[in-house]
Amino acid sequence: MEEIWRMDKKSISSVSDNVKEILHSVRQAAIECGRSPDEIAVMAVTKNVDTQRVNEAIDSGIHLLGENRVQELLEKYDDYKKEGVEIHFIGHLQTNKVKQIIDKVSMIHSVDSLRLAQEIDRQAKRIGIVMKVLVEVNIGEEESKFGVSAGELPQFLQEISKLPNLSVEGLMAIPPITSSAKESEYYFHKMSNLFIDIKQKNVDNISMGILSMGMSKDYLYAIKYGSHIVRIGTAMFGFRS
């Protein structure tokens, strides 16, 4: 496993305080834009964070973990306080790794190809479950990022809607890196419109109930544009030294 986050004493002791502050700010942001705070979930992104500190976040009110790497998930899984907690896989997922996590997560956020969707469907059938997934959208059309383009999305959804052991719950996006959080608004707005447009099409076996976007630096803007899951790592656990 890669080196775990090295934090100063102040950062280590402030996970609980950070969680309380984040939950409060999410609640306030939801109220300010006329949304119910109950429809927004705060996900703790646990990449390179040791299980003790993740469990501290859980004890402080976090009920959703986001895992980026298969190997890290496998190494830490048994040590998590999992009662009442969901684990989602949010990183790029190779088809040959699906089998290793299919029984350990309740949702996969990063479905970006028909081949991956088919493998998730196959592995879910093998263990007798229906796996909830989000389709990853490359909203900035960046060559360096994974995801389905906005133009390809309707056809892609039609294709994966036929897979019986997949339940498409919505969309996920990671907007391009910008010089300020406010600049991300353009992409959040674009994702919001795309999400609403797909939802109105009422594609069979496709539920547009979840829009996942927004991270530590811009999650308040994402809430404004309808995000249901905000993925928080740095603001909760601190910077890597």
mmCIF file of C-alpha atoms in Angstrom:
data_model
loop_
_atom_site.group_PDB
_atom_site.id
_atom_site.type_symbol
_atom_site.label_atom_id
_atom_site.label_comp_id
_atom_site.label_asym_id
_atom_site.label_seq_id
_atom_site.Cartn_x
_atom_site.Cartn_y
_atom_site.Cartn_z
ATOM 1 C CA MET A 1 0.000 0.000 0.000
ATOM 2 C CA GLU A 2 1.170 3.556 -0.672
ATOM 3 C CA GLU A 3 2.405 5.621 2.228
ATOM 4 C CA ILE A 4 -0.424 6.567 4.584
ATOM 5 C CA TRP A 5 -1.121 10.266 5.155
ATOM 6 C CA ARG A 6 1.413 11.876 7.490
ATOM 7 C CA MET A 7 -0.258 14.553 9.542
ATOM 8 C CA ASP A 8 0.861 16.915 12.248
ATOM 9 C CA LYS A 9 -0.665 16.421 15.722
ATOM 10 C CA LYS A 10 -3.228 19.151 15.208
ATOM 11 C CA SER A 11 -4.513 17.556 11.985
ATOM 12 C CA ILE A 12 -4.683 14.079 13.500
ATOM 13 C CA SER A 13 -6.705 15.276 16.465
ATOM 14 C CA SER A 14 -9.124 17.346 14.365
ATOM 15 C CA VAL A 15 -10.837 14.673 12.253
ATOM 16 C CA SER A 16 -13.897 14.766 14.498
ATOM 17 C CA ASP A 17 -14.002 18.567 14.428
ATOM 18 C CA ASN A 18 -13.606 18.565 10.647
ATOM 19 C CA VAL A 19 -16.490 16.145 10.228
ATOM 20 C CA LYS A 20 -18.766 18.239 12.425
ATOM 21 C CA GLU A 21 -17.864 21.387 10.484
ATOM 22 C CA ILE A 22 -18.431 19.695 7.115
ATOM 23 C CA LEU A 23 -21.790 18.228 8.123
ATOM 24 C CA HIS A 24 -22.865 21.646 9.388
ATOM 25 C CA SER A 25 -21.770 23.428 6.218
ATOM 26 C CA VAL A 26 -23.553 20.862 4.029
ATOM 27 C CA ARG A 27 -26.727 21.321 6.026
ATOM 28 C CA GLN A 28 -26.536 25.107 5.757
ATOM 29 C CA ALA A 29 -25.786 24.994 2.021
ATOM 30 C CA ALA A 30 -28.762 22.720 1.417
ATOM 31 C CA ILE A 31 -31.123 24.969 3.361
ATOM 32 C CA GLU A 32 -29.852 28.088 1.588
ATOM 33 C CA CYS A 33 -30.671 26.636 -1.825
ATOM 34 C CA GLY A 34 -34.047 25.253 -0.776
ATOM 35 C CA ARG A 35 -33.053 21.604 -0.506
ATOM 36 C CA SER A 36 -33.509 19.115 2.309
ATOM 37 C CA PRO A 37 -30.206 18.324 4.048
ATOM 38 C CA ASP A 38 -31.409 14.715 4.292
ATOM 39 C CA GLU A 39 -31.029 14.236 0.533
ATOM 40 C CA ILE A 40 -27.284 14.957 0.592
ATOM 41 C CA ALA A 41 -24.769 12.358 1.773
ATOM 42 C CA VAL A 42 -21.236 13.228 2.860
ATOM 43 C CA MET A 43 -18.778 10.607 1.655
ATOM 44 C CA ALA A 44 -15.413 10.223 3.390
ATOM 45 C CA VAL A 45 -12.802 9.580 0.704
ATOM 46 C CA THR A 46 -10.394 7.213 2.420
ATOM 47 C CA LYS A 47 -7.526 7.058 -0.073
ATOM 48 C CA ASN A 48 -4.251 6.689 1.893
ATOM 49 C CA VAL A 49 -5.990 7.321 5.212
ATOM 50 C CA ASP A 50 -5.392 4.778 7.982
ATOM 51 C CA THR A 51 -8.367 2.887 9.364
ATOM 52 C CA GLN A 52 -8.096 4.413 12.833
ATOM 53 C CA ARG A 53 -8.753 7.877 11.469
ATOM 54 C CA VAL A 54 -11.469 6.650 9.126
ATOM 55 C CA ASN A 55 -13.164 5.024 12.105
ATOM 56 C CA GLU A 56 -12.876 8.327 13.961
ATOM 57 C CA ALA A 57 -14.811 9.941 11.126
ATOM 58 C CA ILE A 58 -17.438 7.186 11.366
ATOM 59 C CA ASP A 59 -17.741 7.759 15.113
ATOM 60 C CA SER A 60 -18.264 11.462 14.354
ATOM 61 C CA GLY A 61 -21.246 10.896 12.077
ATOM 62 C CA ILE A 62 -19.974 9.664 8.693
ATOM 63 C CA HIS A 63 -21.971 6.764 7.250
ATOM 64 C CA LEU A 64 -20.508 6.544 3.737
ATOM 65 C CA LEU A 65 -16.955 5.663 2.686
ATOM 66 C CA GLY A 66 -15.481 6.054 -0.787
ATOM 67 C CA GLU A 67 -12.640 3.736 -1.809
ATOM 68 C CA ASN A 68 -10.360 4.517 -4.744
ATOM 69 C CA ARG A 69 -8.123 1.462 -4.954
ATOM 70 C CA VAL A 70 -8.973 -2.225 -4.869
ATOM 71 C CA GLN A 71 -5.854 -3.317 -3.004
ATOM 72 C CA GLU A 72 -6.249 -0.634 -0.350
ATOM 73 C CA LEU A 73 -9.879 -1.580 0.184
ATOM 74 C CA LEU A 74 -8.932 -5.223 0.654
ATOM 75 C CA GLU A 75 -6.209 -4.361 3.165
ATOM 76 C CA LYS A 76 -8.387 -2.077 5.271
ATOM 77 C CA TYR A 77 -11.823 -3.678 4.916
ATOM 78 C CA ASP A 78 -11.786 -5.909 7.988
ATOM 79 C CA ASP A 79 -10.670 -3.067 10.276
ATOM 80 C CA TYR A 80 -13.453 -0.643 9.405
ATOM 81 C CA LYS A 81 -16.393 -0.096 11.740
ATOM 82 C CA LYS A 82 -18.950 -1.196 9.189
ATOM 83 C CA GLU A 83 -22.185 -1.302 11.173
ATOM 84 C CA GLY A 84 -24.544 1.234 9.623
ATOM 85 C CA VAL A 85 -21.872 2.252 7.105
ATOM 86 C CA GLU A 86 -21.914 1.865 3.329
ATOM 87 C CA ILE A 87 -18.746 1.444 1.278
ATOM 88 C CA HIS A 88 -18.757 2.628 -2.331
ATOM 89 C CA PHE A 89 -16.019 2.145 -4.902
ATOM 90 C CA ILE A 90 -15.253 5.465 -6.596
ATOM 91 C CA GLY A 91 -11.944 4.935 -8.401
ATOM 92 C CA HIS A 92 -11.217 3.669 -11.891
ATOM 93 C CA LEU A 93 -11.995 -0.041 -11.865
ATOM 94 C CA GLN A 94 -10.310 -2.605 -14.088
ATOM 95 C CA THR A 95 -12.480 -5.474 -15.227
ATOM 96 C CA ASN A 96 -10.118 -8.072 -13.749
ATOM 97 C CA LYS A 97 -10.523 -6.488 -10.293
ATOM 98 C CA VAL A 98 -14.330 -6.526 -10.155
ATOM 99 C CA LYS A 99 -14.445 -10.014 -8.656
ATOM 100 C CA GLN A 100 -12.359 -8.865 -5.673
ATOM 101 C CA ILE A 101 -14.751 -6.129 -4.536
ATOM 102 C CA ILE A 102 -18.189 -7.207 -5.734
ATOM 103 C CA ASP A 103 -19.135 -8.531 -2.289
ATOM 104 C CA LYS A 104 -17.571 -5.658 -0.333
ATOM 105 C CA VAL A 105 -19.215 -2.543 -1.752
ATOM 106 C CA SER A 106 -22.828 -1.496 -2.126
ATOM 107 C CA MET A 107 -22.300 0.793 -5.104
ATOM 108 C CA ILE A 108 -19.729 1.372 -7.860
ATOM 109 C CA HIS A 109 -19.499 4.998 -9.006
ATOM 110 C CA SER A 110 -17.081 4.659 -11.887
ATOM 111 C CA VAL A 111 -18.801 2.683 -14.657
ATOM 112 C CA ASP A 112 -17.227 4.103 -17.793
ATOM 113 C CA SER A 113 -17.425 1.350 -20.420
ATOM 114 C CA LEU A 114 -19.782 -1.339 -21.618
ATOM 115 C CA ARG A 115 -17.087 -3.953 -20.980
ATOM 116 C CA LEU A 116 -16.832 -2.957 -17.318
ATOM 117 C CA ALA A 117 -20.614 -2.873 -16.929
ATOM 118 C CA GLN A 118 -20.866 -6.360 -18.411
ATOM 119 C CA GLU A 119 -18.245 -7.716 -16.020
ATOM 120 C CA ILE A 120 -19.960 -6.160 -13.000
ATOM 121 C CA ASP A 121 -23.212 -7.717 -14.194
ATOM 122 C CA ARG A 122 -21.514 -11.113 -14.571
ATOM 123 C CA GLN A 123 -19.883 -11.035 -11.151
ATOM 124 C CA ALA A 124 -23.053 -9.760 -9.483
ATOM 125 C CA LYS A 125 -25.003 -12.634 -11.024
ATOM 126 C CA ARG A 126 -22.365 -15.074 -9.761
ATOM 127 C CA ILE A 127 -23.012 -14.128 -6.120
ATOM 128 C CA GLY A 128 -26.722 -13.499 -6.532
ATOM 129 C CA ILE A 129 -26.990 -9.734 -6.159
ATOM 130 C CA VAL A 130 -27.957 -6.675 -8.171
ATOM 131 C CA MET A 131 -25.143 -4.123 -7.985
ATOM 132 C CA LYS A 132 -26.020 -0.451 -7.812
ATOM 133 C CA VAL A 133 -23.866 1.695 -10.107
ATOM 134 C CA LEU A 134 -23.365 5.249 -11.252
ATOM 135 C CA VAL A 135 -22.174 6.092 -14.746
ATOM 136 C CA GLU A 136 -19.073 8.259 -14.779
ATOM 137 C CA VAL A 137 -19.400 11.225 -17.142
ATOM 138 C CA ASN A 138 -16.333 12.994 -18.516
ATOM 139 C CA ILE A 139 -18.073 16.325 -18.328
ATOM 140 C CA GLY A 140 -14.974 18.319 -19.285
ATOM 141 C CA GLU A 141 -14.179 15.967 -22.196
ATOM 142 C CA GLU A 142 -10.608 15.650 -20.931
ATOM 143 C CA GLU A 143 -8.409 13.116 -22.698
ATOM 144 C CA SER A 144 -6.609 12.336 -19.436
ATOM 145 C CA LYS A 145 -9.799 11.286 -17.633
ATOM 146 C CA PHE A 146 -12.065 8.293 -17.794
ATOM 147 C CA GLY A 147 -15.789 8.537 -18.316
ATOM 148 C CA VAL A 148 -18.502 8.583 -20.943
ATOM 149 C CA SER A 149 -18.925 11.803 -22.910
ATOM 150 C CA ALA A 150 -22.189 13.725 -22.595
ATOM 151 C CA GLY A 151 -22.959 13.013 -26.246
ATOM 152 C CA GLU A 152 -22.452 9.257 -25.847
ATOM 153 C CA LEU A 153 -24.357 8.998 -22.583
ATOM 154 C CA PRO A 154 -27.931 8.348 -23.861
ATOM 155 C CA GLN A 155 -26.828 5.424 -26.060
ATOM 156 C CA PHE A 156 -24.561 4.061 -23.331
ATOM 157 C CA LEU A 157 -27.429 4.057 -20.845
ATOM 158 C CA GLN A 158 -29.653 2.252 -23.321
ATOM 159 C CA GLU A 159 -27.032 -0.471 -23.680
ATOM 160 C CA ILE A 160 -26.341 -1.073 -19.994
ATOM 161 C CA SER A 161 -30.020 -0.867 -19.056
ATOM 162 C CA LYS A 162 -30.336 -4.364 -20.539
ATOM 163 C CA LEU A 163 -28.001 -5.891 -17.946
ATOM 164 C CA PRO A 164 -30.239 -7.593 -15.330
ATOM 165 C CA ASN A 165 -27.763 -7.615 -12.441
ATOM 166 C CA LEU A 166 -27.002 -3.907 -12.711
ATOM 167 C CA SER A 167 -29.126 -1.129 -11.245
ATOM 168 C CA VAL A 168 -28.160 2.249 -12.695
ATOM 169 C CA GLU A 169 -28.871 4.789 -9.966
ATOM 170 C CA GLY A 170 -27.517 7.968 -11.539
ATOM 171 C CA LEU A 171 -24.411 9.833 -12.678
ATOM 172 C CA MET A 172 -21.000 10.771 -11.296
ATOM 173 C CA ALA A 173 -18.549 13.398 -12.514
ATOM 174 C CA ILE A 174 -15.210 14.923 -11.600
ATOM 175 C CA PRO A 175 -15.014 18.345 -13.275
ATOM 176 C CA PRO A 176 -11.717 19.680 -14.663
ATOM 177 C CA ILE A 177 -9.301 21.282 -12.222
ATOM 178 C CA THR A 178 -9.912 25.032 -12.180
ATOM 179 C CA SER A 179 -8.138 27.981 -10.599
ATOM 180 C CA SER A 180 -11.058 28.598 -8.225
ATOM 181 C CA ALA A 181 -13.971 26.656 -6.818
ATOM 182 C CA LYS A 182 -16.408 29.076 -8.431
ATOM 183 C CA GLU A 183 -15.063 28.229 -11.885
ATOM 184 C CA SER A 184 -16.299 24.690 -11.348
ATOM 185 C CA GLU A 185 -19.853 26.069 -11.379
ATOM 186 C CA TYR A 186 -19.943 25.880 -15.173
ATOM 187 C CA TYR A 187 -19.372 22.121 -15.092
ATOM 188 C CA PHE A 188 -21.737 21.565 -12.167
ATOM 189 C CA HIS A 189 -24.423 23.446 -14.061
ATOM 190 C CA LYS A 190 -23.729 21.374 -17.169
ATOM 191 C CA MET A 191 -23.921 18.125 -15.185
ATOM 192 C CA SER A 192 -27.120 19.231 -13.499
ATOM 193 C CA ASN A 193 -28.773 19.920 -16.854
ATOM 194 C CA LEU A 194 -27.567 16.589 -18.235
ATOM 195 C CA PHE A 195 -28.872 14.729 -15.174
ATOM 196 C CA ILE A 196 -32.288 16.383 -15.451
ATOM 197 C CA ASP A 197 -32.443 15.739 -19.195
ATOM 198 C CA ILE A 198 -31.682 12.023 -18.785
ATOM 199 C CA LYS A 199 -34.154 11.756 -15.917
ATOM 200 C CA GLN A 200 -36.914 13.211 -18.073
ATOM 201 C CA LYS A 201 -36.295 10.618 -20.785
ATOM 202 C CA ASN A 202 -37.497 7.863 -18.406
ATOM 203 C CA VAL A 203 -35.222 5.161 -19.791
ATOM 204 C CA ASP A 204 -36.387 1.690 -18.757
ATOM 205 C CA ASN A 205 -34.377 0.212 -15.865
ATOM 206 C CA ILE A 206 -32.506 3.485 -15.368
ATOM 207 C CA SER A 207 -33.101 5.455 -12.166
ATOM 208 C CA MET A 208 -31.719 8.983 -12.080
ATOM 209 C CA GLY A 209 -31.906 9.314 -8.322
ATOM 210 C CA ILE A 210 -28.283 10.153 -7.542
ATOM 211 C CA LEU A 211 -25.952 12.833 -8.862
ATOM 212 C CA SER A 212 -22.485 12.507 -7.346
ATOM 213 C CA MET A 213 -20.181 15.513 -7.741
ATOM 214 C CA GLY A 214 -18.236 17.941 -5.596
ATOM 215 C CA MET A 215 -15.099 17.489 -3.535
ATOM 216 C CA SER A 216 -13.341 19.299 -0.687
ATOM 217 C CA LYS A 217 -12.719 22.570 -2.490
ATOM 218 C CA ASP A 218 -16.046 22.926 -4.289
ATOM 219 C CA TYR A 219 -18.715 20.781 -2.641
ATOM 220 C CA LEU A 220 -20.825 23.774 -1.586
ATOM 221 C CA TYR A 221 -21.188 24.783 -5.242
ATOM 222 C CA ALA A 222 -22.015 21.189 -6.177
ATOM 223 C CA ILE A 223 -24.854 21.150 -3.645
ATOM 224 C CA LYS A 224 -26.268 24.267 -5.283
ATOM 225 C CA TYR A 225 -26.503 22.342 -8.562
ATOM 226 C CA GLY A 226 -28.181 19.268 -7.161
ATOM 227 C CA SER A 227 -25.447 16.911 -5.986
ATOM 228 C CA HIS A 228 -26.682 14.101 -3.741
ATOM 229 C CA ILE A 229 -23.234 12.795 -2.749
ATOM 230 C CA VAL A 230 -20.242 15.018 -2.029
ATOM 231 C CA ARG A 231 -16.851 13.301 -1.800
ATOM 232 C CA ILE A 232 -14.673 14.787 0.933
ATOM 233 C CA GLY A 233 -11.075 13.781 1.564
ATOM 234 C CA THR A 234 -8.697 16.675 2.230
ATOM 235 C CA ALA A 235 -11.180 18.800 4.165
ATOM 236 C CA MET A 236 -11.858 15.862 6.469
ATOM 237 C CA PHE A 237 -8.457 14.224 6.846
ATOM 238 C CA GLY A 238 -6.006 16.957 5.832
ATOM 239 C CA PHE A 239 -3.289 17.296 3.212
ATOM 240 C CA ARG A 240 -0.643 14.725 2.381
ATOM 241 C CA SER A 241 2.755 16.009 3.582
#
